[in-house]
Amino acid sequence: MNESTYQRLRGHLAYLGLSTAAEHLAAHLDDPKASVTEVLESLLSQEVEGTRTRRTAGRLRFAHYPLKKKLADFDFSFQPSLDRKVVAELSTLRFVEDHRNVLLLGPPGVGKTHLAIALGIAATEAGYRTYFTSAQDLVRHLGQAHRDGRFNSKMRTYTGPSVLVIDELGYLPMDAESAHWIFEVVTRRYERGSIVLTSNRGFAEWGQVFADTVVASTILDRLLHHSTVMNIKGKSFRMRAHEDQEVVAML
Ligand code: ADP
Ligand code: MG
């Protein structure tokens, strides 16, 4: 290929935004044995890979998970009450396609947030848009947006993504307004998008969390209709670390 054709080709790739392909063009043309189709295929597959990586990074930034937790890092042997098969099924992400919810319940330290983040990250890496929020931040931001006349656009943050992770529902009791914002989000997502929710409260206590049993049961009804519930009844993983330290201290 003569120099000016090469320059024009590079220019076309750059103009079309195929920057990875433009960057690798020279290297591919150096291979005299490669056919035109082989060169095109490998150039474009590099471009696709680059684009996929960039988009995943963008979705992860948007979702802003507070920690990078993976399903592979979860020690199931420490949490025997947790059914691995259920988690394996969830990791296929069929629940996202089916707009089903995942409710992770249990005392502090049993890995609820870990699993919720890991499922969210898995969905993000598979191409879904996801978003992480604590229950407290969600009600605070929606309340503020409502007062500032930005309610609809803020609400889209919580209704737009395919997966909304709501962490730590029930740590603090909610007043009627807060309960109403949770109700709005759950109702708007109902049968349209998945919610992955963690709570340290059993369903029977949700009446206290929302200070209103009618609102609580309406929220629960919608959350539970299409859902997978995991009730983790084990020991705290955090305390395990303390136990180890104590053992070390005693030696
Ligand atoms: P919870 O949300 O239930 O209070 P977390 O998910 O925050 O608990 O877990 C507390 C810490 O312990 C986190 O750092 C988490 O990654 C880790 N952890 C909890 N359970 C496990 C587990 N079974 N295997 C590996 N790490 C775990
Ligand atoms: Mg947690």
Coordinates of C-alpha atoms and ligand atoms in Angstrom, one line a residue:
M1 CA 0.0 0.0 0.0
N2 CA 1.4 3.4 -0.9
E3 CA 2.0 6.0 1.7
S4 CA -0.9 8.3 0.7
T5 CA -3.5 5.5 0.6
Y6 CA -2.3 4.5 4.1
Q7 CA -2.6 8.0 5.3
R8 CA -6.1 8.3 3.9
L9 CA -7.2 5.0 5.5
R10 CA -5.8 6.1 8.8
G11 CA -7.7 9.3 8.4
H12 CA -11.0 7.5 7.7
L13 CA -10.6 5.3 10.7
A14 CA -9.8 8.3 13.0
Y15 CA -12.7 10.3 11.5
L16 CA -15.1 7.4 12.2
G17 CA -13.8 7.3 15.8
L18 CA -12.2 3.9 15.3
S19 CA -9.2 5.0 17.2
T20 CA -8.0 1.6 18.3
A21 CA -8.1 0.3 14.7
A22 CA -6.3 3.5 13.5
E23 CA -3.6 2.9 16.1
H24 CA -3.0 -0.7 15.1
L25 CA -3.3 -0.3 11.4
A26 CA 0.4 -0.1 10.6
A27 CA 1.2 -3.2 12.5
H28 CA -1.4 -5.2 10.7
L29 CA -0.3 -4.0 7.3
D30 CA 3.2 -5.2 8.1
D31 CA 2.0 -8.8 7.9
P32 CA 2.4 -9.8 4.2
K33 CA 0.7 -13.2 4.6
A34 CA -2.6 -11.8 6.0
S35 CA -5.5 -11.5 3.6
V36 CA -7.6 -8.4 3.4
T37 CA -10.4 -10.1 5.3
E38 CA -8.0 -11.2 8.0
V39 CA -6.6 -7.7 8.4
L40 CA -10.1 -6.2 8.6
E41 CA -11.3 -8.8 11.0
S42 CA -8.5 -8.4 13.5
L43 CA -8.5 -4.6 13.2
L44 CA -12.2 -4.5 13.9
S45 CA -12.1 -7.0 16.7
Q46 CA -9.5 -4.9 18.5
E47 CA -11.8 -1.9 18.0
V48 CA -14.7 -3.8 19.4
E49 CA -12.7 -4.9 22.4
G50 CA -11.5 -1.4 23.0
T51 CA -15.0 0.0 22.8
R52 CA -16.4 -2.7 25.0
T53 CA -13.8 -1.9 27.7
R54 CA -14.5 1.8 27.5
R55 CA -18.2 1.4 27.7
T56 CA -17.9 -1.0 30.7
A57 CA -15.7 1.5 32.4
G58 CA -18.2 4.3 31.7
R59 CA -21.1 2.2 33.1
L60 CA -19.1 1.3 36.2
R61 CA -18.3 5.0 36.8
F62 CA -22.0 5.9 36.5
A63 CA -23.1 3.1 38.8
H64 CA -20.4 4.2 41.4
Y65 CA -20.1 1.0 43.4
P66 CA -18.4 2.0 46.7
L67 CA -16.2 -1.2 46.6
K68 CA -15.2 -3.6 44.0
K69 CA -16.7 -6.9 45.1
K70 CA -16.8 -10.0 43.0
L71 CA -18.8 -13.2 43.2
A72 CA -15.6 -15.1 42.8
D73 CA -14.2 -13.6 46.0
F74 CA -17.2 -14.8 48.0
D75 CA -16.3 -17.6 50.4
F76 CA -19.4 -19.8 50.4
S77 CA -18.0 -22.3 52.8
F78 CA -18.1 -19.5 55.5
Q79 CA -21.8 -19.0 54.9
P80 CA -23.4 -22.5 54.7
S81 CA -27.0 -21.1 55.0
L82 CA -26.5 -19.5 51.6
D83 CA -27.5 -21.7 48.7
R84 CA -24.7 -21.6 46.2
K85 CA -27.1 -22.9 43.5
V86 CA -29.3 -19.8 43.9
V87 CA -26.3 -17.5 43.7
A88 CA -25.1 -19.4 40.6
E89 CA -28.5 -19.0 39.0
L90 CA -28.5 -15.3 39.8
S91 CA -25.0 -15.0 38.3
T92 CA -26.5 -16.0 34.9
L93 CA -28.3 -12.6 35.1
R94 CA -31.5 -14.1 33.9
F95 CA -33.1 -12.2 36.7
V96 CA -32.2 -9.0 35.0
E97 CA -33.8 -10.1 31.7
D98 CA -36.9 -11.2 33.6
H99 CA -37.1 -7.9 35.7
R100 CA -37.0 -9.9 38.9
N101 CA -35.8 -8.6 42.2
V102 CA -33.2 -10.0 44.6
L103 CA -33.7 -9.4 48.3
L104 CA -30.7 -10.1 50.6
L105 CA -31.7 -10.3 54.2
G106 CA -29.7 -11.0 57.3
P107 CA -27.7 -9.6 60.2
P108 CA -24.6 -7.3 59.7
G109 CA -21.5 -8.7 58.2
V110 CA -22.9 -11.8 56.5
G111 CA -22.1 -10.5 53.0
K112 CA -25.3 -8.9 51.8
T113 CA -23.6 -5.8 50.4
H114 CA -20.8 -7.9 49.0
L115 CA -23.3 -10.0 47.0
A116 CA -25.4 -7.1 46.0
I117 CA -22.4 -5.2 44.6
A118 CA -21.0 -8.4 42.9
L119 CA -24.3 -9.0 41.1
G120 CA -24.5 -5.4 40.1
I121 CA -20.9 -5.4 38.8
A122 CA -21.6 -8.7 36.9
A123 CA -24.6 -7.1 35.2
T124 CA -22.6 -4.0 34.4
E125 CA -19.8 -6.0 32.8
A126 CA -22.4 -8.0 30.8
G127 CA -23.6 -4.7 29.3
Y128 CA -26.5 -3.6 31.5
R129 CA -26.8 -0.2 33.0
T130 CA -26.8 -0.4 36.8
Y131 CA -26.8 2.0 39.7
F132 CA -25.9 1.7 43.3
T133 CA -27.4 3.7 46.2
S134 CA -28.0 3.3 49.9
A135 CA -31.6 3.5 50.9
Q136 CA -30.8 6.7 52.9
D137 CA -29.1 8.4 50.0
L138 CA -32.0 7.5 47.7
V139 CA -34.7 9.1 49.9
R140 CA -32.5 12.1 50.7
H141 CA -31.7 12.8 47.0
L142 CA -35.3 12.3 45.9
G143 CA -36.6 14.6 48.7
Q144 CA -34.1 17.3 47.8
A145 CA -34.8 17.0 44.1
H146 CA -38.5 17.3 44.8
R147 CA -38.0 20.5 46.8
D148 CA -35.7 21.9 44.0
G149 CA -38.1 21.0 41.2
R150 CA -35.8 18.4 39.7
F151 CA -37.8 15.4 40.8
N152 CA -38.4 13.8 37.3
S153 CA -34.8 13.9 36.2
K154 CA -33.6 12.6 39.6
M155 CA -36.2 9.8 39.4
R156 CA -34.8 8.7 36.1
T157 CA -31.5 8.0 37.8
Y158 CA -33.4 5.3 39.8
T159 CA -35.8 4.1 37.1
G160 CA -33.5 4.2 34.0
P161 CA -30.9 1.5 34.9
S162 CA -31.7 -2.2 34.3
V163 CA -30.5 -3.0 37.9
L164 CA -30.9 -0.7 40.9
V165 CA -29.0 -1.8 43.9
I166 CA -30.5 -0.4 47.1
D167 CA -28.3 -1.0 50.1
E168 CA -29.1 -1.0 53.8
L169 CA -32.8 -0.6 53.9
G170 CA -34.0 -0.6 57.5
Y171 CA -30.8 0.5 59.3
L172 CA -32.6 3.7 60.1
P173 CA -36.4 4.0 60.5
M174 CA -38.1 6.1 57.8
D175 CA -40.6 8.8 58.1
A176 CA -43.7 9.0 55.9
E177 CA -42.0 11.1 53.2
S178 CA -39.0 8.8 53.0
A179 CA -41.3 5.7 52.8
H180 CA -43.2 7.4 50.0
W181 CA -40.0 7.8 47.9
I182 CA -39.1 4.1 48.4
F183 CA -42.7 3.3 47.4
E184 CA -42.4 5.5 44.2
V185 CA -39.2 3.8 43.1
V186 CA -40.4 0.3 43.8
T187 CA -43.7 1.0 42.0
R188 CA -42.1 2.6 39.0
R189 CA -39.6 -0.2 38.6
Y190 CA -42.2 -3.0 39.2
E191 CA -42.1 -5.5 36.3
R192 CA -39.8 -3.1 34.4
G193 CA -36.4 -3.4 36.0
S194 CA -34.7 -5.3 38.8
I195 CA -34.0 -4.1 42.3
V196 CA -31.2 -5.8 44.3
L197 CA -31.9 -4.8 47.9
T198 CA -30.2 -5.5 51.2
S199 CA -31.7 -5.2 54.6
N200 CA -30.9 -6.2 58.1
R201 CA -34.6 -6.4 58.9
G202 CA -36.9 -9.4 58.4
F203 CA -40.1 -8.7 56.4
A204 CA -42.1 -8.8 59.6
E205 CA -40.2 -5.8 60.8
W206 CA -40.8 -3.7 57.8
G207 CA -43.9 -2.1 59.3
Q208 CA -41.6 -0.5 61.9
V209 CA -39.0 0.5 59.3
F210 CA -41.6 2.5 57.4
A211 CA -43.6 3.5 60.4
D212 CA -46.7 2.5 58.5
T213 CA -47.8 -1.2 57.9
V214 CA -50.0 -0.4 54.9
V215 CA -47.1 1.4 53.0
A216 CA -44.7 -1.4 54.1
S217 CA -46.9 -4.2 52.9
T218 CA -47.6 -2.4 49.6
I219 CA -43.9 -2.0 49.0
L220 CA -43.2 -5.6 50.0
D221 CA -46.0 -6.9 47.9
R222 CA -44.4 -5.4 44.7
L223 CA -40.9 -6.2 45.6
L224 CA -41.7 -9.9 46.4
H225 CA -44.0 -10.6 43.5
H226 CA -41.2 -11.6 41.1
S227 CA -38.2 -12.1 43.4
T228 CA -35.5 -14.3 44.8
V229 CA -35.1 -13.9 48.5
M230 CA -31.9 -14.9 50.2
N231 CA -32.1 -15.1 54.0
I232 CA -28.5 -15.3 55.2
K233 CA -28.5 -16.7 58.8
G234 CA -24.7 -17.0 59.4
K235 CA -21.9 -15.4 61.4
S236 CA -20.4 -12.0 60.6
F237 CA -17.4 -12.2 58.2
R238 CA -16.0 -9.1 59.9
M239 CA -16.1 -10.8 63.3
R240 CA -14.2 -13.7 61.9
A241 CA -11.3 -11.4 61.3
H242 CA -11.5 -10.3 64.9
E243 CA -11.6 -13.9 66.1
D244 CA -8.4 -14.6 64.1
Q245 CA -6.7 -11.5 65.7
E246 CA -7.7 -12.7 69.1
V247 CA -6.3 -16.1 68.4
V248 CA -3.0 -14.5 67.1
A249 CA -2.9 -12.3 70.2
M250 CA -3.3 -15.3 72.5
L251 CA -0.5 -17.2 70.9
Ligands
ADP1 P1 -23.3 -6.9 55.2 O1 -23.7 -6.1 54.1 O2 -24.1 -8.2 55.3 O3 -23.3 -6.2 56.5 P2 -20.8 -7.0 53.9 O4 -21.2 -7.5 52.5 O5 -20.5 -5.6 54.0 O6 -21.8 -7.5 55.0 O7 -19.5 -7.9 54.4 C1 -18.6 -7.4 55.3 C2 -17.2 -7.6 54.8 O8 -16.9 -9.0 54.8 C3 -17.0 -7.2 53.4 O9 -15.6 -6.7 53.2 C4 -17.2 -8.4 52.6 O10 -16.5 -8.3 51.3 C5 -16.7 -9.5 53.4 N1 -17.4 -10.7 53.4 C6 -18.6 -11.0 53.9 N2 -19.0 -12.3 53.7 C7 -18.0 -12.8 53.0 C8 -17.8 -14.1 52.4 N3 -18.6 -15.2 52.6 N4 -16.6 -14.3 51.7 C9 -15.8 -13.3 51.5 N5 -15.9 -12.1 52.0 C10 -17.0 -11.8 52.7
MG2 MG -24.1 -4.1 54.1

